[in-house]
Amino acid sequence: MTIQLLSIQNIDQLYEKAFSILKEQQNTGAKNFGLATGGTMIPLYKYIRNSALDFSHCNSVNLDEYVGLPKSHPQSYFSFMRKHLFNTKPFGITYLPNGETANPEEEAKRYETTLKSLEIDLQLLGVGENGHIGFNEPGTSFTSETHVVTLTNSTRKANARFFHTIDDVPRKAITMGIASIMRAKQILLIAVGAKKRPAIQALLHGEITEMIPVTVLKKHGNVIVLTDLGFKNTNHDD
Ligand code: F6R
């Protein structure tokens, strides 16, 4: 029930630390890396791109993908991952839900079957302002596996910065479920910026509740939270 909190206010040092955790995992034999998209991950992926790390013998598994955006759309997570990481640092096999599918429900099932055939050694997570992890919005069951979600207005608004207008933000996505995420051996959550404070406050000091999905991580046992929010460096035991 322990969350290791690493509070680092200097952003460069924070990402250097995230990079060193990843590197350490790789050095000690990690093979399957769970990856995330979003603004929080961009500096970390830049760090990796500029490093000598080689992931060609590792596999990557992404958390989520929009439904209905062509892979070639610059805001598809397929394109995001290519641009920020895979074009420079190819992985052996890269798994992402197929957002172009005509049958998203089937695709979610297929992705979950793939996930069950792998063991994710380290899962990277960002967190939404409303506490979502992956695209598991408030109210998602902690027993959920990969599924199709309707994005909340708050998430669509938060992501509108990457699109021309909010109307261009897709309304649906396929996401690993909370139970799927919790199967990872270790989780590294990165939360940067004041907008993430309520979610991290809830994780560190609040009740475990499906209304704030990130609080499920208290049940995991091997979670590192890396943040610039100035919370006290400590190990949080329930
Ligand atoms: C992305 C993902 C999301 C983001 C979250 C934070 O794959 O699953 O949960 O991690 O929305 O996004 P940013 O980093 O843009 O604040």
PDB file of C-alpha atoms and ligand atoms in Angstrom:
ATOM      1  CA  MET A   1       0.000   0.000   0.000  1.00  0.00           C
ATOM      2  CA  THR A   2       2.936   2.300  -0.409  1.00  0.00           C
ATOM      3  CA  ILE A   3       3.194   5.234  -2.726  1.00  0.00           C
ATOM      4  CA  GLN A   4       6.667   6.615  -3.120  1.00  0.00           C
ATOM      5  CA  LEU A   5       6.380  10.365  -3.580  1.00  0.00           C
ATOM      6  CA  LEU A   6       9.229  12.132  -5.314  1.00  0.00           C
ATOM      7  CA  SER A   7       8.707  15.855  -5.185  1.00  0.00           C
ATOM      8  CA  ILE A   8      11.069  17.735  -7.479  1.00  0.00           C
ATOM      9  CA  GLN A   9      10.330  21.366  -8.214  1.00  0.00           C
ATOM     10  CA  ASN A  10      12.902  21.885 -10.944  1.00  0.00           C
ATOM     11  CA  ILE A  11      11.277  20.595 -14.122  1.00  0.00           C
ATOM     12  CA  ASP A  12      14.513  19.554 -15.820  1.00  0.00           C
ATOM     13  CA  GLN A  13      15.529  17.586 -12.754  1.00  0.00           C
ATOM     14  CA  LEU A  14      12.083  16.047 -12.542  1.00  0.00           C
ATOM     15  CA  TYR A  15      12.292  14.686 -16.084  1.00  0.00           C
ATOM     16  CA  GLU A  16      15.880  13.615 -15.553  1.00  0.00           C
ATOM     17  CA  LYS A  17      14.629  11.557 -12.612  1.00  0.00           C
ATOM     18  CA  ALA A  18      11.803  10.053 -14.686  1.00  0.00           C
ATOM     19  CA  PHE A  19      14.335   9.127 -17.333  1.00  0.00           C
ATOM     20  CA  SER A  20      16.657   7.545 -14.787  1.00  0.00           C
ATOM     21  CA  ILE A  21      13.803   5.419 -13.391  1.00  0.00           C
ATOM     22  CA  LEU A  22      13.066   4.152 -16.896  1.00  0.00           C
ATOM     23  CA  LYS A  23      16.719   3.508 -17.588  1.00  0.00           C
ATOM     24  CA  GLU A  24      17.142   1.642 -14.303  1.00  0.00           C
ATOM     25  CA  GLN A  25      14.139  -0.537 -15.134  1.00  0.00           C
ATOM     26  CA  GLN A  26      15.593  -1.334 -18.513  1.00  0.00           C
ATOM     27  CA  ASN A  27      18.993  -2.146 -17.018  1.00  0.00           C
ATOM     28  CA  THR A  28      17.359  -4.560 -14.610  1.00  0.00           C
ATOM     29  CA  GLY A  29      15.577  -6.475 -17.361  1.00  0.00           C
ATOM     30  CA  ALA A  30      12.244  -4.716 -17.949  1.00  0.00           C
ATOM     31  CA  LYS A  31      10.925  -5.705 -21.359  1.00  0.00           C
ATOM     32  CA  ASN A  32       7.385  -4.376 -21.620  1.00  0.00           C
ATOM     33  CA  PHE A  33       6.841  -0.657 -21.127  1.00  0.00           C
ATOM     34  CA  GLY A  34       3.359   0.825 -20.758  1.00  0.00           C
ATOM     35  CA  LEU A  35       3.385   4.268 -22.400  1.00  0.00           C
ATOM     36  CA  ALA A  36       1.126   7.294 -22.236  1.00  0.00           C
ATOM     37  CA  THR A  37       0.561  10.311 -24.443  1.00  0.00           C
ATOM     38  CA  GLY A  38      -0.287  13.921 -23.478  1.00  0.00           C
ATOM     39  CA  GLY A  39       1.719  17.025 -22.750  1.00  0.00           C
ATOM     40  CA  THR A  40       3.262  15.588 -19.576  1.00  0.00           C
ATOM     41  CA  MET A  41       5.110  12.904 -21.517  1.00  0.00           C
ATOM     42  CA  ILE A  42       6.600  15.146 -24.204  1.00  0.00           C
ATOM     43  CA  PRO A  43       9.704  16.261 -22.243  1.00  0.00           C
ATOM     44  CA  LEU A  44      10.332  12.700 -21.075  1.00  0.00           C
ATOM     45  CA  TYR A  45      10.181  11.348 -24.620  1.00  0.00           C
ATOM     46  CA  LYS A  46      12.531  14.132 -25.714  1.00  0.00           C
ATOM     47  CA  TYR A  47      14.941  13.010 -23.021  1.00  0.00           C
ATOM     48  CA  ILE A  48      14.735   9.445 -24.300  1.00  0.00           C
ATOM     49  CA  ARG A  49      15.138  10.525 -27.936  1.00  0.00           C
ATOM     50  CA  ASN A  50      18.328  12.370 -27.030  1.00  0.00           C
ATOM     51  CA  SER A  51      19.723   9.470 -25.024  1.00  0.00           C
ATOM     52  CA  ALA A  52      21.650   6.372 -25.975  1.00  0.00           C
ATOM     53  CA  LEU A  53      18.920   4.055 -24.680  1.00  0.00           C
ATOM     54  CA  ASP A  54      17.938   1.344 -27.110  1.00  0.00           C
ATOM     55  CA  PHE A  55      14.437  -0.109 -26.875  1.00  0.00           C
ATOM     56  CA  SER A  56      14.592  -2.302 -29.941  1.00  0.00           C
ATOM     57  CA  HIS A  57      14.517  -5.435 -27.777  1.00  0.00           C
ATOM     58  CA  CYS A  58      11.603  -4.089 -25.675  1.00  0.00           C
ATOM     59  CA  ASN A  59       7.886  -3.788 -26.383  1.00  0.00           C
ATOM     60  CA  SER A  60       5.630  -0.798 -25.816  1.00  0.00           C
ATOM     61  CA  VAL A  61       1.972  -0.858 -24.917  1.00  0.00           C
ATOM     62  CA  ASN A  62      -0.021   2.356 -25.096  1.00  0.00           C
ATOM     63  CA  LEU A  63      -2.837   3.237 -22.736  1.00  0.00           C
ATOM     64  CA  ASP A  64      -5.367   4.619 -25.150  1.00  0.00           C
ATOM     65  CA  GLU A  65      -6.363   5.991 -28.546  1.00  0.00           C
ATOM     66  CA  TYR A  66      -9.114   8.221 -29.892  1.00  0.00           C
ATOM     67  CA  VAL A  67     -11.871   6.517 -31.857  1.00  0.00           C
ATOM     68  CA  GLY A  68     -12.517   7.841 -35.346  1.00  0.00           C
ATOM     69  CA  LEU A  69      -9.310   9.775 -36.022  1.00  0.00           C
ATOM     70  CA  PRO A  70      -7.274   8.363 -38.890  1.00  0.00           C
ATOM     71  CA  LYS A  71      -3.845   7.139 -37.769  1.00  0.00           C
ATOM     72  CA  SER A  72      -2.345   9.791 -40.030  1.00  0.00           C
ATOM     73  CA  HIS A  73      -4.128  12.622 -38.149  1.00  0.00           C
ATOM     74  CA  PRO A  74      -1.459  14.577 -36.243  1.00  0.00           C
ATOM     75  CA  GLN A  75      -3.448  14.273 -33.006  1.00  0.00           C
ATOM     76  CA  SER A  76      -4.006  10.526 -33.154  1.00  0.00           C
ATOM     77  CA  TYR A  77      -1.980   8.843 -30.445  1.00  0.00           C
ATOM     78  CA  PHE A  78      -0.500   6.680 -33.199  1.00  0.00           C
ATOM     79  CA  SER A  79       0.993   9.852 -34.753  1.00  0.00           C
ATOM     80  CA  PHE A  80       1.910  11.303 -31.362  1.00  0.00           C
ATOM     81  CA  MET A  81       3.956   8.240 -30.437  1.00  0.00           C
ATOM     82  CA  ARG A  82       5.693   8.147 -33.802  1.00  0.00           C
ATOM     83  CA  LYS A  83       6.574  11.824 -33.659  1.00  0.00           C
ATOM     84  CA  HIS A  84       7.720  11.998 -30.053  1.00  0.00           C
ATOM     85  CA  LEU A  85       9.337   8.600 -29.651  1.00  0.00           C
ATOM     86  CA  PHE A  86       9.076   5.733 -32.098  1.00  0.00           C
ATOM     87  CA  ASN A  87      10.520   7.401 -35.205  1.00  0.00           C
ATOM     88  CA  THR A  88      13.748   7.925 -33.279  1.00  0.00           C
ATOM     89  CA  LYS A  89      13.557   5.085 -30.740  1.00  0.00           C
ATOM     90  CA  PRO A  90      11.801   2.114 -32.274  1.00  0.00           C
ATOM     91  CA  PHE A  91      10.552  -0.602 -29.947  1.00  0.00           C
ATOM     92  CA  GLY A  92      10.462  -4.290 -30.892  1.00  0.00           C
ATOM     93  CA  ILE A  93       6.679  -4.439 -30.988  1.00  0.00           C
ATOM     94  CA  THR A  94       4.489  -1.393 -30.361  1.00  0.00           C
ATOM     95  CA  TYR A  95       0.916  -2.010 -29.276  1.00  0.00           C
ATOM     96  CA  LEU A  96      -1.772   0.687 -29.569  1.00  0.00           C
ATOM     97  CA  PRO A  97      -5.545   0.331 -29.795  1.00  0.00           C
ATOM     98  CA  ASN A  98      -6.687   0.753 -33.398  1.00  0.00           C
ATOM     99  CA  GLY A  99      -8.828   3.894 -33.403  1.00  0.00           C
ATOM    100  CA  GLU A 100      -9.708   3.451 -37.072  1.00  0.00           C
ATOM    101  CA  THR A 101     -11.669   0.290 -36.396  1.00  0.00           C
ATOM    102  CA  ALA A 102     -15.258  -0.017 -37.586  1.00  0.00           C
ATOM    103  CA  ASN A 103     -16.017  -1.948 -34.396  1.00  0.00           C
ATOM    104  CA  PRO A 104     -14.508  -0.228 -31.344  1.00  0.00           C
ATOM    105  CA  GLU A 105     -16.074  -2.684 -28.854  1.00  0.00           C
ATOM    106  CA  GLU A 106     -14.425  -5.635 -30.641  1.00  0.00           C
ATOM    107  CA  GLU A 107     -11.145  -3.737 -30.811  1.00  0.00           C
ATOM    108  CA  ALA A 108     -11.257  -3.081 -27.051  1.00  0.00           C
ATOM    109  CA  LYS A 109     -11.716  -6.814 -26.425  1.00  0.00           C
ATOM    110  CA  ARG A 110      -8.889  -7.669 -28.786  1.00  0.00           C
ATOM    111  CA  TYR A 111      -6.582  -5.172 -27.069  1.00  0.00           C
ATOM    112  CA  GLU A 112      -7.386  -6.570 -23.631  1.00  0.00           C
ATOM    113  CA  THR A 113      -6.553 -10.078 -24.851  1.00  0.00           C
ATOM    114  CA  THR A 114      -3.196  -8.767 -26.076  1.00  0.00           C
ATOM    115  CA  LEU A 115      -2.571  -7.069 -22.733  1.00  0.00           C
ATOM    116  CA  LYS A 116      -3.277 -10.284 -20.874  1.00  0.00           C
ATOM    117  CA  SER A 117      -0.612 -12.055 -22.901  1.00  0.00           C
ATOM    118  CA  LEU A 118       2.007  -9.539 -21.714  1.00  0.00           C
ATOM    119  CA  GLU A 119       3.218  -8.435 -18.342  1.00  0.00           C
ATOM    120  CA  ILE A 120       3.868  -4.709 -18.209  1.00  0.00           C
ATOM    121  CA  ASP A 121       7.006  -4.080 -16.185  1.00  0.00           C
ATOM    122  CA  LEU A 122       6.651  -0.311 -15.917  1.00  0.00           C
ATOM    123  CA  GLN A 123       3.523   1.670 -16.748  1.00  0.00           C
ATOM    124  CA  LEU A 124       3.870   5.423 -17.286  1.00  0.00           C
ATOM    125  CA  LEU A 125       0.829   7.459 -16.325  1.00  0.00           C
ATOM    126  CA  GLY A 126      -0.216  11.074 -16.531  1.00  0.00           C
ATOM    127  CA  VAL A 127      -3.326  12.224 -14.736  1.00  0.00           C
ATOM    128  CA  GLY A 128      -6.273  14.307 -15.849  1.00  0.00           C
ATOM    129  CA  GLU A 129      -7.425  17.390 -13.970  1.00  0.00           C
ATOM    130  CA  ASN A 130     -10.479  15.371 -12.943  1.00  0.00           C
ATOM    131  CA  GLY A 131      -8.294  12.480 -11.766  1.00  0.00           C
ATOM    132  CA  HIS A 132      -8.675  10.310 -14.850  1.00  0.00           C
ATOM    133  CA  ILE A 133      -5.969   7.784 -15.703  1.00  0.00           C
ATOM    134  CA  GLY A 134      -5.834   6.589 -19.268  1.00  0.00           C
ATOM    135  CA  PHE A 135      -9.260   7.765 -20.402  1.00  0.00           C
ATOM    136  CA  ASN A 136     -10.941   6.245 -17.360  1.00  0.00           C
ATOM    137  CA  GLU A 137     -13.177   9.113 -16.372  1.00  0.00           C
ATOM    138  CA  PRO A 138     -14.684   9.652 -12.902  1.00  0.00           C
ATOM    139  CA  GLY A 139     -17.173   6.905 -12.102  1.00  0.00           C
ATOM    140  CA  THR A 140     -15.350   4.170 -14.054  1.00  0.00           C
ATOM    141  CA  SER A 141     -15.380   0.852 -12.198  1.00  0.00           C
ATOM    142  CA  PHE A 142     -12.088  -0.200 -10.658  1.00  0.00           C
ATOM    143  CA  THR A 143     -12.763  -3.639 -12.195  1.00  0.00           C
ATOM    144  CA  SER A 144     -12.930  -2.241 -15.749  1.00  0.00           C
ATOM    145  CA  GLU A 145     -10.778  -3.742 -18.495  1.00  0.00           C
ATOM    146  CA  THR A 146     -10.092  -2.189 -21.912  1.00  0.00           C
ATOM    147  CA  HIS A 147     -13.274  -0.487 -23.090  1.00  0.00           C
ATOM    148  CA  VAL A 148     -14.789   2.256 -25.225  1.00  0.00           C
ATOM    149  CA  VAL A 149     -15.393   5.532 -23.401  1.00  0.00           C
ATOM    150  CA  THR A 150     -17.351   8.675 -24.106  1.00  0.00           C
ATOM    151  CA  LEU A 151     -15.026  11.523 -23.187  1.00  0.00           C
ATOM    152  CA  THR A 152     -16.302  14.035 -20.642  1.00  0.00           C
ATOM    153  CA  ASN A 153     -16.614  17.701 -21.563  1.00  0.00           C
ATOM    154  CA  SER A 154     -13.826  18.560 -19.120  1.00  0.00           C
ATOM    155  CA  THR A 155     -11.426  16.146 -20.828  1.00  0.00           C
ATOM    156  CA  ARG A 156     -12.440  17.335 -24.304  1.00  0.00           C
ATOM    157  CA  LYS A 157     -11.896  20.938 -23.186  1.00  0.00           C
ATOM    158  CA  ALA A 158      -8.493  20.095 -21.706  1.00  0.00           C
ATOM    159  CA  ASN A 159      -7.467  18.377 -24.959  1.00  0.00           C
ATOM    160  CA  ALA A 160      -8.922  21.086 -27.223  1.00  0.00           C
ATOM    161  CA  ARG A 161      -5.555  22.866 -27.048  1.00  0.00           C
ATOM    162  CA  PHE A 162      -4.189  20.248 -29.433  1.00  0.00           C
ATOM    163  CA  PHE A 163      -6.981  20.731 -32.019  1.00  0.00           C
ATOM    164  CA  HIS A 164      -8.263  23.684 -34.074  1.00  0.00           C
ATOM    165  CA  THR A 165     -11.560  23.850 -32.187  1.00  0.00           C
ATOM    166  CA  ILE A 166     -13.211  21.819 -29.455  1.00  0.00           C
ATOM    167  CA  ASP A 167     -15.567  20.370 -32.071  1.00  0.00           C
ATOM    168  CA  ASP A 168     -12.595  18.637 -33.651  1.00  0.00           C
ATOM    169  CA  VAL A 169     -11.828  16.728 -30.416  1.00  0.00           C
ATOM    170  CA  PRO A 170     -13.128  13.163 -30.784  1.00  0.00           C
ATOM    171  CA  ARG A 171     -16.007  12.142 -28.538  1.00  0.00           C
ATOM    172  CA  LYS A 172     -14.906   8.577 -27.963  1.00  0.00           C
ATOM    173  CA  ALA A 173     -11.745   6.692 -27.159  1.00  0.00           C
ATOM    174  CA  ILE A 174     -10.555   3.174 -26.405  1.00  0.00           C
ATOM    175  CA  THR A 175      -8.700   2.937 -23.125  1.00  0.00           C
ATOM    176  CA  MET A 176      -7.052   0.324 -21.008  1.00  0.00           C
ATOM    177  CA  GLY A 177      -9.334  -0.137 -18.022  1.00  0.00           C
ATOM    178  CA  ILE A 178      -8.407   0.483 -14.428  1.00  0.00           C
ATOM    179  CA  ALA A 179      -7.978  -3.229 -13.732  1.00  0.00           C
ATOM    180  CA  SER A 180      -5.779  -3.520 -16.845  1.00  0.00           C
ATOM    181  CA  ILE A 181      -3.567  -0.656 -15.624  1.00  0.00           C
ATOM    182  CA  MET A 182      -3.345  -2.091 -12.110  1.00  0.00           C
ATOM    183  CA  ARG A 183      -1.812  -5.340 -13.433  1.00  0.00           C
ATOM    184  CA  ALA A 184       1.463  -3.505 -14.243  1.00  0.00           C
ATOM    185  CA  LYS A 185       4.322  -4.525 -11.956  1.00  0.00           C
ATOM    186  CA  GLN A 186       5.315  -0.918 -11.334  1.00  0.00           C
ATOM    187  CA  ILE A 187       3.626   2.406 -12.099  1.00  0.00           C
ATOM    188  CA  LEU A 188       5.303   5.773 -12.572  1.00  0.00           C
ATOM    189  CA  LEU A 189       2.807   8.637 -12.420  1.00  0.00           C
ATOM    190  CA  ILE A 190       4.022  12.072 -13.493  1.00  0.00           C
ATOM    191  CA  ALA A 191       1.992  15.141 -12.491  1.00  0.00           C
ATOM    192  CA  VAL A 192       3.261  18.575 -13.446  1.00  0.00           C
ATOM    193  CA  GLY A 193       1.518  21.916 -13.016  1.00  0.00           C
ATOM    194  CA  ALA A 194      -0.998  23.447 -10.639  1.00  0.00           C
ATOM    195  CA  LYS A 195      -4.015  22.050 -12.503  1.00  0.00           C
ATOM    196  CA  LYS A 196      -3.041  18.587 -11.313  1.00  0.00           C
ATOM    197  CA  ARG A 197      -2.970  19.553  -7.628  1.00  0.00           C
ATOM    198  CA  PRO A 198      -6.503  18.412  -6.704  1.00  0.00           C
ATOM    199  CA  ALA A 199      -5.918  14.978  -8.260  1.00  0.00           C
ATOM    200  CA  ILE A 200      -2.582  14.487  -6.477  1.00  0.00           C
ATOM    201  CA  GLN A 201      -3.987  15.844  -3.214  1.00  0.00           C
ATOM    202  CA  ALA A 202      -6.769  13.255  -3.475  1.00  0.00           C
ATOM    203  CA  LEU A 203      -4.302  10.490  -4.252  1.00  0.00           C
ATOM    204  CA  LEU A 204      -2.025  11.304  -1.334  1.00  0.00           C
ATOM    205  CA  HIS A 205      -4.529  12.416   1.261  1.00  0.00           C
ATOM    206  CA  GLY A 206      -8.051  11.476   0.166  1.00  0.00           C
ATOM    207  CA  GLU A 207     -10.316   8.448   0.224  1.00  0.00           C
ATOM    208  CA  ILE A 208     -10.084   5.759  -2.425  1.00  0.00           C
ATOM    209  CA  THR A 209     -13.053   6.461  -4.690  1.00  0.00           C
ATOM    210  CA  GLU A 210     -14.153   5.622  -8.214  1.00  0.00           C
ATOM    211  CA  MET A 211     -15.156   9.290  -8.531  1.00  0.00           C
ATOM    212  CA  ILE A 212     -11.421  10.149  -8.620  1.00  0.00           C
ATOM    213  CA  PRO A 213      -9.910   7.277 -10.619  1.00  0.00           C
ATOM    214  CA  VAL A 214      -6.271   8.031  -9.746  1.00  0.00           C
ATOM    215  CA  THR A 215      -6.972   7.184  -6.080  1.00  0.00           C
ATOM    216  CA  VAL A 216      -7.045   3.494  -7.083  1.00  0.00           C
ATOM    217  CA  LEU A 217      -3.248   3.633  -7.136  1.00  0.00           C
ATOM    218  CA  LYS A 218      -3.263   3.471  -3.338  1.00  0.00           C
ATOM    219  CA  LYS A 219      -4.235  -0.169  -3.777  1.00  0.00           C
ATOM    220  CA  HIS A 220      -1.235  -0.948  -5.987  1.00  0.00           C
ATOM    221  CA  GLY A 221       1.856  -1.398  -3.818  1.00  0.00           C
ATOM    222  CA  ASN A 222       4.526  -0.291  -6.282  1.00  0.00           C
ATOM    223  CA  VAL A 223       3.786   3.259  -7.405  1.00  0.00           C
ATOM    224  CA  ILE A 224       6.106   6.212  -7.769  1.00  0.00           C
ATOM    225  CA  VAL A 225       4.511   9.658  -8.011  1.00  0.00           C
ATOM    226  CA  LEU A 226       6.828  12.226  -9.510  1.00  0.00           C
ATOM    227  CA  THR A 227       5.565  15.789  -9.169  1.00  0.00           C
ATOM    228  CA  ASP A 228       6.619  19.424  -9.117  1.00  0.00           C
ATOM    229  CA  LEU A 229       3.693  20.363  -6.897  1.00  0.00           C
ATOM    230  CA  GLY A 230       5.714  20.760  -3.733  1.00  0.00           C
ATOM    231  CA  PHE A 231       4.149  17.948  -1.733  1.00  0.00           C
ATOM    232  CA  LYS A 232       6.501  16.613   0.915  1.00  0.00           C
ATOM    233  CA  ASN A 233       8.897  13.884  -0.175  1.00  0.00           C
ATOM    234  CA  THR A 234       7.763  10.844   1.688  1.00  0.00           C
ATOM    235  CA  ASN A 235       6.459   7.309   1.532  1.00  0.00           C
ATOM    236  CA  HIS A 236       2.709   7.306   1.958  1.00  0.00           C
ATOM    237  CA  ASP A 237       1.319   4.266   3.718  1.00  0.00           C
ATOM    238  CA  ASP A 238      -2.421   3.795   4.012  1.00  0.00           C
TER     239      ASP A 238
HETATM  240  C1  F6R B   1      -2.797   9.852 -22.265  1.00  0.00           C
HETATM  241  C2  F6R B   1      -3.662   9.590 -21.123  1.00  0.00           C
HETATM  242  C3  F6R B   1      -4.229  10.670 -20.275  1.00  0.00           C
HETATM  243  C4  F6R B   1      -3.243  11.775 -19.944  1.00  0.00           C
HETATM  244  C5  F6R B   1      -3.902  12.844 -19.097  1.00  0.00           C
HETATM  245  C6  F6R B   1      -2.970  14.008 -18.820  1.00  0.00           C
HETATM  246  O1  F6R B   1      -2.400   8.650 -22.893  1.00  0.00           O
HETATM  247  O2  F6R B   1      -3.948   8.476 -20.913  1.00  0.00           O
HETATM  248  O3  F6R B   1      -4.714  10.101 -19.078  1.00  0.00           O
HETATM  249  O4  F6R B   1      -2.147  11.229 -19.264  1.00  0.00           O
HETATM  250  O5  F6R B   1      -5.035  13.333 -19.756  1.00  0.00           O
HETATM  251  O6  F6R B   1      -2.724  14.680 -20.014  1.00  0.00           O
HETATM  252  P1  F6R B   1      -1.619  15.830 -20.109  1.00  0.00           P
HETATM  253  O7  F6R B   1      -0.320  15.162 -19.888  1.00  0.00           O
HETATM  254  O8  F6R B   1      -1.765  16.379 -21.498  1.00  0.00           O
HETATM  255  O9  F6R B   1      -1.948  16.806 -19.037  1.00  0.00           O
END
